mmCIF file of C-alpha atoms and ligand atoms in Angstrom:
data_model
loop_
_atom_site.group_PDB
_atom_site.id
_atom_site.type_symbol
_atom_site.label_atom_id
_atom_site.label_comp_id
_atom_site.label_asym_id
_atom_site.label_seq_id
_atom_site.Cartn_x
_atom_site.Cartn_y
_atom_site.Cartn_z
ATOM 1 C CA UNK A 1455 15.872 5.234 26.285
ATOM 2 C CA UNK A 1456 15.031 8.361 24.493
ATOM 3 C CA UNK A 1457 11.706 8.638 22.981
ATOM 4 C CA UNK A 1458 11.497 7.298 19.317
ATOM 5 C CA UNK A 1459 11.666 9.270 16.281
ATOM 6 C CA UNK A 1460 8.240 9.610 14.604
ATOM 7 C CA UNK A 1461 8.462 8.760 10.925
ATOM 8 C CA UNK A 1462 6.120 11.294 9.402
ATOM 9 C CA UNK A 1463 4.347 9.356 6.597
ATOM 10 C CA UNK A 1464 2.083 12.194 5.850
ATOM 11 C CA UNK A 1465 5.182 14.644 5.151
ATOM 12 C CA UNK A 1466 7.053 11.995 3.181
ATOM 13 C CA UNK A 1467 3.971 11.224 1.096
ATOM 14 C CA UNK A 1468 3.494 14.835 0.361
ATOM 15 C CA UNK A 1469 7.220 14.992 -1.039
ATOM 16 C CA UNK A 1470 6.535 11.892 -2.992
ATOM 17 C CA UNK A 1471 3.375 13.276 -4.593
ATOM 18 C CA UNK A 1472 5.088 16.461 -5.462
ATOM 19 C CA UNK A 1473 7.957 14.516 -7.163
ATOM 20 C CA UNK A 1474 5.337 12.459 -9.042
ATOM 21 C CA UNK A 1475 3.745 15.685 -10.090
ATOM 22 C CA UNK A 1476 6.780 17.171 -11.500
ATOM 23 C CA UNK A 1477 7.644 14.156 -13.526
ATOM 24 C CA UNK A 1478 4.170 14.010 -14.826
ATOM 25 C CA UNK A 1479 4.256 17.596 -16.005
ATOM 26 C CA UNK A 1480 7.842 17.068 -17.506
ATOM 27 C CA UNK A 1481 6.652 13.963 -19.469
ATOM 28 C CA UNK A 1482 3.706 15.896 -20.681
ATOM 29 C CA UNK A 1483 5.726 18.764 -21.835
ATOM 30 C CA UNK A 1484 8.048 16.404 -23.802
ATOM 31 C CA UNK A 1485 5.379 13.931 -25.099
ATOM 32 C CA UNK A 1486 1.946 15.648 -24.871
ATOM 33 C CA UNK A 1487 0.689 12.607 -22.955
ATOM 34 C CA UNK A 1488 -1.100 12.400 -19.519
ATOM 35 C CA UNK A 1489 -1.138 9.201 -17.236
ATOM 36 C CA UNK A 1490 -4.573 7.978 -16.435
ATOM 37 C CA UNK A 1491 -5.727 5.869 -13.373
ATOM 38 C CA UNK A 1492 -9.163 3.897 -13.151
ATOM 39 C CA UNK A 1493 -10.278 3.256 -9.622
ATOM 40 C CA UNK A 1494 -13.252 0.801 -9.232
ATOM 41 C CA UNK A 1495 -15.410 0.752 -6.113
ATOM 42 C CA UNK A 1496 -17.860 -2.016 -5.586
ATOM 43 C CA UNK A 1497 -20.590 -1.357 -3.087
ATOM 44 C CA UNK A 1498 -20.771 1.385 -0.455
ATOM 45 C CA UNK A 1499 -18.375 0.523 2.448
ATOM 46 C CA UNK A 1500 -17.833 3.944 4.027
ATOM 47 C CA UNK A 1501 -13.977 3.387 4.694
ATOM 48 C CA UNK A 1502 -13.409 2.222 1.116
ATOM 49 C CA UNK A 1503 -15.357 5.231 -0.323
ATOM 50 C CA UNK A 1504 -13.014 7.568 1.637
ATOM 51 C CA UNK A 1505 -9.901 5.920 0.494
ATOM 52 C CA UNK A 1506 -11.081 5.770 -3.048
ATOM 53 C CA UNK A 1507 -12.079 9.485 -3.107
ATOM 54 C CA UNK A 1508 -8.594 10.269 -1.732
ATOM 55 C CA UNK A 1509 -6.999 8.281 -4.515
ATOM 56 C CA UNK A 1510 -8.955 10.135 -7.171
ATOM 57 C CA UNK A 1511 -8.437 13.610 -5.718
ATOM 58 C CA UNK A 1512 -4.604 13.064 -5.250
ATOM 59 C CA UNK A 1513 -4.357 11.661 -8.664
ATOM 60 C CA UNK A 1514 -5.951 14.891 -10.172
ATOM 61 C CA UNK A 1515 -3.568 17.030 -7.984
ATOM 62 C CA UNK A 1516 -0.616 15.182 -9.416
ATOM 63 C CA UNK A 1517 -1.760 15.803 -12.957
ATOM 64 C CA UNK A 1518 -2.886 12.253 -13.478
ATOM 65 C CA UNK A 1519 -6.312 11.876 -15.047
ATOM 66 C CA UNK A 1520 -8.715 9.788 -12.796
ATOM 67 C CA UNK A 1521 -11.417 7.516 -14.117
ATOM 68 C CA UNK A 1522 -13.763 6.691 -11.287
ATOM 69 C CA UNK A 1523 -16.172 3.781 -11.689
ATOM 70 C CA UNK A 1524 -18.722 2.864 -8.854
ATOM 71 C CA UNK A 1525 -20.703 -0.385 -9.105
ATOM 72 C CA UNK A 1526 -23.596 -1.362 -6.799
ATOM 73 C CA UNK A 1527 -22.931 -4.060 -4.068
ATOM 74 C CA UNK A 1528 -25.085 -6.598 -5.850
ATOM 75 C CA UNK A 1529 -23.250 -6.178 -9.381
ATOM 76 C CA UNK A 1530 -22.795 -9.465 -11.369
ATOM 77 C CA UNK A 1531 -19.168 -10.637 -11.367
ATOM 78 C CA UNK A 1532 -19.546 -10.828 -15.188
ATOM 79 C CA UNK A 1533 -20.232 -7.110 -15.301
ATOM 80 C CA UNK A 1534 -17.326 -6.310 -13.266
ATOM 81 C CA UNK A 1535 -15.119 -8.366 -15.382
ATOM 82 C CA UNK A 1536 -16.522 -6.719 -18.620
ATOM 83 C CA UNK A 1537 -15.623 -3.239 -17.101
ATOM 84 C CA UNK A 1538 -12.036 -4.549 -16.385
ATOM 85 C CA UNK A 1539 -11.662 -5.850 -19.936
ATOM 86 C CA UNK A 1540 -12.886 -2.355 -21.361
ATOM 87 C CA UNK A 1541 -10.379 -0.612 -19.022
ATOM 88 C CA UNK A 1542 -7.523 -3.018 -20.253
ATOM 89 C CA UNK A 1543 -8.208 -1.924 -23.883
ATOM 90 C CA UNK A 1544 -8.597 1.854 -22.984
ATOM 91 C CA UNK A 1545 -5.405 3.683 -24.037
ATOM 92 C CA UNK A 1546 -6.157 6.582 -21.750
ATOM 93 C CA UNK A 1547 -6.068 4.280 -18.717
ATOM 94 C CA UNK A 1548 -2.552 3.309 -17.611
ATOM 95 C CA UNK A 1549 -3.400 1.995 -14.208
ATOM 96 C CA UNK A 1550 -6.327 -0.185 -12.933
ATOM 97 C CA UNK A 1551 -7.310 -0.536 -9.202
ATOM 98 C CA UNK A 1552 -10.193 -2.486 -8.008
ATOM 99 C CA UNK A 1553 -10.615 -1.528 -4.334
ATOM 100 C CA UNK A 1554 -10.867 -4.402 -1.812
ATOM 101 C CA UNK A 1555 -12.593 -6.091 -0.125
ATOM 102 C CA UNK A 1556 -15.062 -7.170 -2.795
ATOM 103 C CA UNK A 1557 -18.583 -8.527 -2.038
ATOM 104 C CA UNK A 1558 -18.458 -12.231 -1.127
ATOM 105 C CA UNK A 1559 -20.323 -13.325 -4.312
ATOM 106 C CA UNK A 1560 -17.455 -11.937 -6.524
ATOM 107 C CA UNK A 1561 -14.199 -13.934 -6.849
ATOM 108 C CA UNK A 1562 -11.288 -11.526 -5.879
ATOM 109 C CA UNK A 1563 -8.822 -13.973 -7.492
ATOM 110 C CA UNK A 1564 -10.798 -13.984 -10.741
ATOM 111 C CA UNK A 1565 -10.994 -10.109 -10.688
ATOM 112 C CA UNK A 1566 -7.305 -9.536 -10.030
ATOM 113 C CA UNK A 1567 -6.303 -11.968 -12.711
ATOM 114 C CA UNK A 1568 -8.418 -10.116 -15.260
ATOM 115 C CA UNK A 1569 -6.596 -6.875 -14.843
ATOM 116 C CA UNK A 1570 -3.728 -6.517 -17.585
ATOM 117 C CA UNK A 1571 -0.372 -7.015 -15.655
ATOM 118 C CA UNK A 1572 1.146 -3.941 -17.163
ATOM 119 C CA UNK A 1573 -1.806 -1.779 -15.708
ATOM 120 C CA UNK A 1574 -1.904 -3.526 -12.274
ATOM 121 C CA UNK A 1575 -0.838 -0.631 -10.119
ATOM 122 C CA UNK A 1576 -1.745 -2.518 -7.002
ATOM 123 C CA UNK A 1577 0.749 -5.363 -7.940
ATOM 124 C CA UNK A 1578 -1.728 -8.043 -6.984
ATOM 125 C CA UNK A 1579 -1.767 -9.806 -10.196
ATOM 126 C CA UNK A 1580 -0.133 -13.405 -9.909
ATOM 127 C CA UNK A 1581 2.364 -12.472 -12.561
ATOM 128 C CA UNK A 1582 3.532 -9.353 -10.582
ATOM 129 C CA UNK A 1583 3.577 -11.271 -7.256
ATOM 130 C CA UNK A 1584 5.740 -13.963 -8.969
ATOM 131 C CA UNK A 1585 8.035 -11.428 -10.529
ATOM 132 C CA UNK A 1586 8.576 -9.764 -7.159
ATOM 133 C CA UNK A 1587 9.268 -13.296 -5.633
ATOM 134 C CA UNK A 1588 11.871 -14.152 -8.227
ATOM 135 C CA UNK A 1589 13.345 -10.807 -8.569
ATOM 136 C CA UNK A 1590 12.478 -10.311 -12.190
ATOM 137 C CA UNK A 1591 12.578 -6.851 -13.876
ATOM 138 C CA UNK A 1592 9.312 -5.155 -14.396
ATOM 139 C CA UNK A 1593 7.215 -6.222 -11.437
ATOM 140 C CA UNK A 1594 4.518 -3.801 -10.356
ATOM 141 C CA UNK A 1595 4.869 -3.936 -6.629
ATOM 142 C CA UNK A 1596 2.132 -3.480 -3.981
ATOM 143 C CA UNK A 1597 1.822 0.115 -2.832
ATOM 144 C CA UNK A 1598 1.584 -0.370 0.900
ATOM 145 C CA UNK A 1599 4.792 -2.245 1.235
ATOM 146 C CA UNK A 1600 6.602 -0.003 -1.064
ATOM 147 C CA UNK A 1601 5.422 2.883 1.163
ATOM 148 C CA UNK A 1602 6.686 1.003 4.279
ATOM 149 C CA UNK A 1603 9.980 0.447 2.711
ATOM 150 C CA UNK A 1604 10.489 3.969 1.789
ATOM 151 C CA UNK A 1605 9.797 4.946 5.334
ATOM 152 C CA UNK A 1606 12.275 2.425 6.718
ATOM 153 C CA UNK A 1607 15.136 3.558 4.299
ATOM 154 C CA UNK A 1608 14.519 7.178 5.276
ATOM 155 C CA UNK A 1609 15.653 6.175 8.664
ATOM 156 C CA UNK A 1610 18.256 3.521 7.569
ATOM 157 C CA UNK A 1611 19.226 3.557 3.885
ATOM 158 C CA UNK A 1612 21.257 0.276 4.051
ATOM 159 C CA UNK A 1613 19.311 -2.557 5.529
ATOM 160 C CA UNK A 1614 21.810 -5.392 4.731
ATOM 161 C CA UNK A 1615 22.080 -7.892 7.660
ATOM 162 C CA UNK A 1616 19.132 -6.314 9.671
ATOM 163 C CA UNK A 1617 16.797 -8.767 11.241
ATOM 164 C CA UNK A 1618 13.305 -7.997 10.005
ATOM 165 C CA UNK A 1619 10.007 -9.367 11.301
ATOM 166 C CA UNK A 1620 6.837 -9.002 9.297
ATOM 167 C CA UNK A 1621 3.740 -9.647 11.483
ATOM 168 C CA UNK A 1622 0.988 -10.812 9.040
ATOM 169 C CA UNK A 1623 1.214 -12.965 5.824
ATOM 170 C CA UNK A 1624 -1.585 -11.583 3.601
ATOM 171 C CA UNK A 1625 -0.846 -11.317 -0.219
ATOM 172 C CA UNK A 1626 -1.451 -7.558 -0.312
ATOM 173 C CA UNK A 1627 0.902 -6.572 2.713
ATOM 174 C CA UNK A 1628 2.828 -9.274 4.602
ATOM 175 C CA UNK A 1629 4.172 -11.462 1.834
ATOM 176 C CA UNK A 1630 5.262 -8.711 -0.451
ATOM 177 C CA UNK A 1631 6.617 -6.706 2.618
ATOM 178 C CA UNK A 1632 8.803 -9.687 3.357
ATOM 179 C CA UNK A 1633 9.951 -9.971 -0.318
ATOM 180 C CA UNK A 1634 10.996 -6.391 -0.453
ATOM 181 C CA UNK A 1635 12.957 -6.592 2.864
ATOM 182 C CA UNK A 1636 14.590 -9.773 1.655
ATOM 183 C CA UNK A 1637 15.614 -8.163 -1.605
ATOM 184 C CA UNK A 1638 17.203 -5.425 0.718
ATOM 185 C CA UNK A 1639 19.305 -8.137 2.295
ATOM 186 C CA UNK A 1640 17.490 -8.312 5.493
ATOM 187 C CA UNK A 1641 17.295 -11.645 7.413
ATOM 188 C CA UNK A 1642 13.271 -11.928 7.224
ATOM 189 C CA UNK A 1643 10.891 -13.716 9.614
ATOM 190 C CA UNK A 1644 7.198 -13.841 8.749
ATOM 191 C CA UNK A 1645 4.960 -14.223 11.709
ATOM 192 C CA UNK A 1646 1.180 -15.066 11.776
ATOM 193 C CA UNK A 1647 -1.579 -16.515 13.969
ATOM 194 C CA UNK A 1648 0.127 -19.898 14.410
ATOM 195 C CA UNK A 1649 3.443 -18.546 15.305
ATOM 196 C CA UNK A 1650 4.748 -19.778 18.662
ATOM 197 C CA UNK A 1651 6.114 -17.052 21.042
ATOM 198 C CA UNK A 1652 5.216 -14.060 18.934
ATOM 199 C CA UNK A 1653 6.516 -11.624 21.639
ATOM 200 C CA UNK A 1654 9.866 -13.341 21.648
ATOM 201 C CA UNK A 1655 10.202 -13.345 17.834
ATOM 202 C CA UNK A 1656 9.218 -9.634 17.869
ATOM 203 C CA UNK A 1657 11.888 -8.741 20.425
ATOM 204 C CA UNK A 1658 14.660 -10.181 17.974
ATOM 205 C CA UNK A 1659 13.567 -7.690 15.219
ATOM 206 C CA UNK A 1660 15.607 -4.673 14.139
ATOM 207 C CA UNK A 1661 12.896 -3.772 11.853
ATOM 208 C CA UNK A 1662 9.279 -4.675 12.796
ATOM 209 C CA UNK A 1663 6.338 -4.298 10.428
ATOM 210 C CA UNK A 1664 2.879 -4.966 11.900
ATOM 211 C CA UNK A 1665 0.054 -5.781 9.549
ATOM 212 C CA UNK A 1666 -2.477 -7.908 11.674
ATOM 213 C CA UNK A 1667 -5.477 -5.832 11.904
ATOM 214 C CA UNK A 1668 -5.937 -5.941 15.584
ATOM 215 C CA UNK A 1669 -5.905 -2.640 17.596
ATOM 216 C CA UNK A 1670 -2.782 -2.027 19.755
ATOM 217 C CA UNK A 1671 -1.853 -5.722 19.312
ATOM 218 C CA UNK A 1672 2.001 -5.263 19.562
ATOM 219 C CA UNK A 1673 2.940 -4.152 23.075
ATOM 220 C CA UNK A 1674 5.939 -1.984 24.080
ATOM 221 C CA UNK A 1675 7.442 -5.006 25.888
ATOM 222 C CA UNK A 1676 7.550 -6.894 22.569
ATOM 223 C CA UNK A 1677 9.851 -4.276 20.909
ATOM 224 C CA UNK A 1678 13.707 -4.586 20.822
ATOM 225 C CA UNK A 1679 15.189 -1.254 22.159
ATOM 226 C CA UNK A 1680 16.062 1.038 19.127
ATOM 227 C CA UNK A 1681 14.120 -1.015 16.622
ATOM 228 C CA UNK A 1682 12.286 0.674 13.602
ATOM 229 C CA UNK A 1683 8.505 -0.059 13.971
ATOM 230 C CA UNK A 1684 6.161 0.362 10.987
ATOM 231 C CA UNK A 1685 2.471 0.143 11.909
ATOM 232 C CA UNK A 1686 0.276 -0.857 8.981
ATOM 233 C CA UNK A 1687 -2.866 -1.524 10.925
ATOM 234 C CA UNK A 1688 -5.849 0.578 10.340
ATOM 235 C CA UNK A 1689 -8.392 -0.138 13.183
ATOM 236 C CA UNK A 1690 -11.436 1.901 14.183
ATOM 237 C CA UNK A 1691 -12.095 1.605 17.940
ATOM 238 C CA UNK A 1692 -14.953 3.328 19.828
ATOM 239 C CA UNK A 1693 -13.966 6.170 22.130
ATOM 240 C CA UNK A 1694 -15.662 7.183 25.549
ATOM 241 C CA UNK A 1695 -17.367 9.977 23.731
ATOM 242 C CA UNK A 1696 -19.204 7.501 21.547
ATOM 243 C CA UNK A 1697 -17.263 8.279 18.409
ATOM 244 C CA UNK A 1698 -14.658 6.339 16.538
ATOM 245 C CA UNK A 1699 -11.019 6.667 16.661
ATOM 246 C CA UNK A 1700 -8.333 5.242 14.406
ATOM 247 C CA UNK A 1701 -5.580 3.183 15.909
ATOM 248 C CA UNK A 1702 -2.748 0.898 14.561
ATOM 249 C CA UNK A 1703 -1.698 -2.549 15.386
ATOM 250 C CA UNK A 1704 1.095 -1.248 17.732
ATOM 251 C CA UNK A 1705 0.323 0.327 21.266
ATOM 252 C CA UNK A 1706 1.930 3.439 20.141
ATOM 253 C CA UNK A 1707 2.320 5.245 23.580
ATOM 254 C CA UNK A 1708 4.224 2.147 24.842
ATOM 255 C CA UNK A 1709 6.294 1.757 21.820
ATOM 256 C CA UNK A 1710 7.428 5.318 21.932
ATOM 257 C CA UNK A 1711 9.511 4.595 24.895
ATOM 258 C CA UNK A 1712 11.188 1.638 23.341
ATOM 259 C CA UNK A 1713 11.600 1.958 19.643
ATOM 260 C CA UNK A 1714 14.229 3.999 17.782
ATOM 261 C CA UNK A 1715 11.720 5.023 15.163
ATOM 262 C CA UNK A 1716 7.899 4.535 14.610
ATOM 263 C CA UNK A 1717 5.386 5.387 12.181
ATOM 264 C CA UNK A 1718 2.066 6.665 13.598
ATOM 265 C CA UNK A 1719 -1.565 5.789 12.641
ATOM 266 C CA UNK A 1720 -3.079 8.001 11.359
ATOM 267 C CA UNK A 1721 -0.441 9.908 9.302
ATOM 268 C CA UNK A 1722 2.007 7.044 8.647
ATOM 269 C CA UNK A 1723 1.528 4.135 6.180
ATOM 270 C CA UNK A 1724 -1.978 5.207 4.878
ATOM 271 C CA UNK A 1725 -0.957 8.380 3.237
ATOM 272 C CA UNK A 1726 2.244 6.576 1.968
ATOM 273 C CA UNK A 1727 0.015 3.910 0.103
ATOM 274 C CA UNK A 1728 -1.852 6.583 -1.786
ATOM 275 C CA UNK A 1729 1.359 8.333 -2.681
ATOM 276 C CA UNK A 1730 2.878 5.130 -3.880
ATOM 277 C CA UNK A 1731 -0.191 4.437 -5.918
ATOM 278 C CA UNK A 1732 0.460 7.715 -7.844
ATOM 279 C CA UNK A 1733 4.096 6.575 -8.313
ATOM 280 C CA UNK A 1734 3.058 3.259 -9.593
ATOM 281 C CA UNK A 1735 0.676 4.868 -12.060
ATOM 282 C CA UNK A 1736 3.536 6.954 -13.276
ATOM 283 C CA UNK A 1737 5.789 3.776 -13.685
ATOM 284 C CA UNK A 1738 3.047 1.871 -15.519
ATOM 285 C CA UNK A 1739 2.549 4.850 -17.775
ATOM 286 C CA UNK A 1740 6.266 5.109 -18.662
ATOM 287 C CA UNK A 1741 6.426 1.207 -19.350
ATOM 288 C CA UNK A 1742 3.389 1.320 -21.585
ATOM 289 C CA UNK A 1743 5.027 4.182 -23.731
ATOM 290 C CA UNK A 1744 8.485 2.785 -23.750
ATOM 291 C CA UNK A 1745 9.955 5.523 -21.643
ATOM 292 C CA UNK A 1746 12.671 4.906 -18.946
ATOM 293 C CA UNK A 1747 11.295 4.203 -15.478
ATOM 294 C CA UNK A 1748 10.833 7.554 -13.651
ATOM 295 C CA UNK A 1749 13.380 8.594 -11.014
ATOM 296 C CA UNK A 1750 10.927 9.082 -8.185
HETATM 297 P P1 NAP B 1409 -5.344 -9.696 6.685
HETATM 298 O O1 NAP B 1409 -5.506 -10.283 5.227
HETATM 299 O O2 NAP B 1409 -6.525 -9.899 7.572
HETATM 300 O O3 NAP B 1409 -4.189 -10.474 7.442
HETATM 301 C C1 NAP B 1409 -3.865 -10.459 8.721
HETATM 302 C C2 NAP B 1409 -2.620 -11.222 9.016
HETATM 303 O O4 NAP B 1409 -2.455 -11.101 10.433
HETATM 304 C C3 NAP B 1409 -2.783 -12.754 8.784
HETATM 305 O O5 NAP B 1409 -1.662 -13.319 8.185
HETATM 306 C C4 NAP B 1409 -3.135 -13.272 10.150
HETATM 307 O O6 NAP B 1409 -2.553 -14.807 10.399
HETATM 308 C C5 NAP B 1409 -2.286 -12.411 11.050
HETATM 309 N N1 NAP B 1409 -2.992 -12.448 12.381
HETATM 310 C C6 NAP B 1409 -4.284 -12.128 12.795
HETATM 311 N N2 NAP B 1409 -4.398 -12.326 13.966
HETATM 312 C C7 NAP B 1409 -3.250 -12.705 14.514
HETATM 313 C C8 NAP B 1409 -2.663 -13.025 15.802
HETATM 314 N N3 NAP B 1409 -3.556 -13.047 16.798
HETATM 315 N N4 NAP B 1409 -1.490 -13.305 15.948
HETATM 316 C C9 NAP B 1409 -0.719 -13.369 14.982
HETATM 317 N N5 NAP B 1409 -1.117 -13.084 13.698
HETATM 318 C C10 NAP B 1409 -2.371 -12.748 13.463
HETATM 319 O O7 NAP B 1409 -4.934 -8.167 6.792
HETATM 320 P P2 NAP B 1409 -4.158 -7.285 5.687
HETATM 321 O O8 NAP B 1409 -4.978 -7.079 4.514
HETATM 322 O O9 NAP B 1409 -2.819 -7.846 5.594
HETATM 323 O O10 NAP B 1409 -4.268 -6.018 6.619
HETATM 324 C C11 NAP B 1409 -3.594 -5.907 7.948
HETATM 325 C C12 NAP B 1409 -3.951 -4.594 8.497
HETATM 326 O O11 NAP B 1409 -3.371 -3.601 7.708
HETATM 327 C C13 NAP B 1409 -5.363 -4.270 8.633
HETATM 328 O O12 NAP B 1409 -5.613 -3.460 9.765
HETATM 329 C C14 NAP B 1409 -5.607 -3.329 7.251
HETATM 330 O O13 NAP B 1409 -6.650 -2.424 7.582
HETATM 331 C C15 NAP B 1409 -4.397 -2.578 7.311
HETATM 332 N N6 NAP B 1409 -3.850 -2.137 6.022
HETATM 333 C C16 NAP B 1409 -3.501 -0.902 5.848
HETATM 334 C C17 NAP B 1409 -3.170 -0.294 4.766
HETATM 335 C C18 NAP B 1409 -2.679 1.034 4.646
HETATM 336 O O14 NAP B 1409 -2.389 1.514 3.602
HETATM 337 N N7 NAP B 1409 -2.281 1.612 5.759
HETATM 338 C C19 NAP B 1409 -3.190 -1.124 3.633
HETATM 339 C C20 NAP B 1409 -3.637 -2.572 3.645
HETATM 340 C C21 NAP B 1409 -4.024 -3.012 4.942
HETATM 341 P P3 NAP B 1409 -3.110 -15.887 9.551
HETATM 342 O O15 NAP B 1409 -2.517 -15.871 8.115
HETATM 343 O O16 NAP B 1409 -2.650 -17.113 10.332
HETATM 344 O O17 NAP B 1409 -4.579 -15.894 9.582
HETATM 345 N N1 LUD B 1410 -7.639 -2.265 -2.134
HETATM 346 C C1 LUD B 1410 -6.229 -0.999 -0.661
HETATM 347 N N2 LUD B 1410 -8.006 -1.956 0.151
HETATM 348 C C2 LUD B 1410 -7.850 -1.415 1.607
HETATM 349 N N3 LUD B 1410 -5.216 6.341 5.819
HETATM 350 C C3 LUD B 1410 -5.842 0.859 0.729
HETATM 351 C C4 LUD B 1410 -5.733 2.485 2.713
HETATM 352 C C5 LUD B 1410 -5.182 4.694 2.662
HETATM 353 N N4 LUD B 1410 -7.135 -2.726 -4.290
HETATM 354 C C6 LUD B 1410 -6.794 -2.186 -3.147
HETATM 355 O O1 LUD B 1410 -5.654 1.693 -0.124
HETATM 356 O O2 LUD B 1410 -4.124 -0.325 -1.664
HETATM 357 C C7 LUD B 1410 -5.239 -0.772 -1.858
HETATM 358 N N5 LUD B 1410 -5.627 -1.449 -2.924
HETATM 359 N N6 LUD B 1410 -6.000 -0.412 0.632
HETATM 360 N N7 LUD B 1410 -5.899 1.163 2.068
HETATM 361 C C8 LUD B 1410 -6.242 -0.075 2.782
HETATM 362 C C9 LUD B 1410 -6.405 -1.146 1.736
HETATM 363 C C10 LUD B 1410 -7.352 -1.695 -0.846
HETATM 364 C C11 LUD B 1410 -5.902 2.510 4.101
HETATM 365 C C12 LUD B 1410 -5.794 3.670 4.742
HETATM 366 C C13 LUD B 1410 -5.344 4.905 3.988
HETATM 367 C C14 LUD B 1410 -5.400 3.603 1.996
HETATM 368 C C15 LUD B 1410 -5.267 6.285 4.503
HETATM 369 O O3 LUD B 1410 -5.057 7.273 4.025
HETATM 370 C C16 LUD B 1410 -5.264 7.601 6.737
HETATM 371 C C17 LUD B 1410 -3.983 7.430 7.626
HETATM 372 O O4 LUD B 1410 -3.681 6.306 8.013
HETATM 373 O O5 LUD B 1410 -3.465 8.489 8.036
HETATM 374 C C18 LUD B 1410 -6.509 7.799 7.591
HETATM 375 C C19 LUD B 1410 -7.760 7.890 6.724
HETATM 376 C C20 LUD B 1410 -8.953 7.746 7.625
HETATM 377 O O6 LUD B 1410 -9.388 6.720 7.563
HETATM 378 O O7 LUD B 1410 -9.178 8.643 8.383
#
């Protein structure tokens, strides 16, 4: 088998950010309005701090105003909810994102349900999850699965009839990913920690999306020759030199010899997630002002 094509998430994300920026500038010329995104970070998890900084910086580069909010790890739930209520009312803020995970004493469910669904650029509010599940118009869709789908469709624009396997069933990645693939007319299987014969299930898949959070979990022998493999996993593993290295949920070197196409980690789904956040902010902005959905 020839070596797999590498799906360059970093490059596709760059194109997407440029397209968002053009649309933002056009809308600004026409209406003299600027989209805004509020990103809330609770606590000082170093990885979350990096992701949030990237989100704010890339917003500004795309002409979107960023409103960063940082709260201490021991903040009362009440105070976070009050902040969200304020952002819901703030007309400059079109998108609200509360970076996860939150400290244990705060109810993630309560926080996500407090965000106004039209400003829910993460698509984690139950109303948006429901809209996605029933195929209703106006759903805000989670950024990571949207990014994965864009990458898959770059390789294969028409997915009808393809067998897709989503490994992982979280509300933020696995379930919405499965919904999107189903909407593209794939035959979708969702696998998880209780799945029997995981390797056998994976081997059937023309499209394999891995979102388990376990380093190099999916082996080369699990992959159907020629399959499209999307690696969502972000795992930090120690190197011999005593530093940390980022690896995905797929044994990339093994997969390269079997898959038809594969997204790398880093440089795959991660940058796409952030680019899709800018896109979602633009969509939310357009909907709030009664403009047509953007063409990006
Ligand atoms: P999560 O909430 O921890 O869910 C993990 C899923 O994997 C669960 O459904 C779990 O099954 C399943 N799983 C765990 N161990 C398994 C095993 N041994 N066999 C089969 N299934 C197993 O994780 P998540 O939030 O979806 O994230 C998954 C990974 O993606 C993480 O590495 C995360 O850092 C990464 N991520 C990346 C991005 C990005 O933008 N690149 C965005 C979000 C997440 P059960 O349900 O049965 O427990
Ligand atoms: N919470 C996310 N928590 C974690 N990787 C991200 C992420 C970019 N509310 C909310 O942004 O969508 C979210 N909404 N998530 N994640 C994970 C998840 C959230 C993860 C990685 C990256 C966003 C990213 O840019 C780079 C890459 O894969 O190339 C590497 C960056 C590095 O750590 O070196």
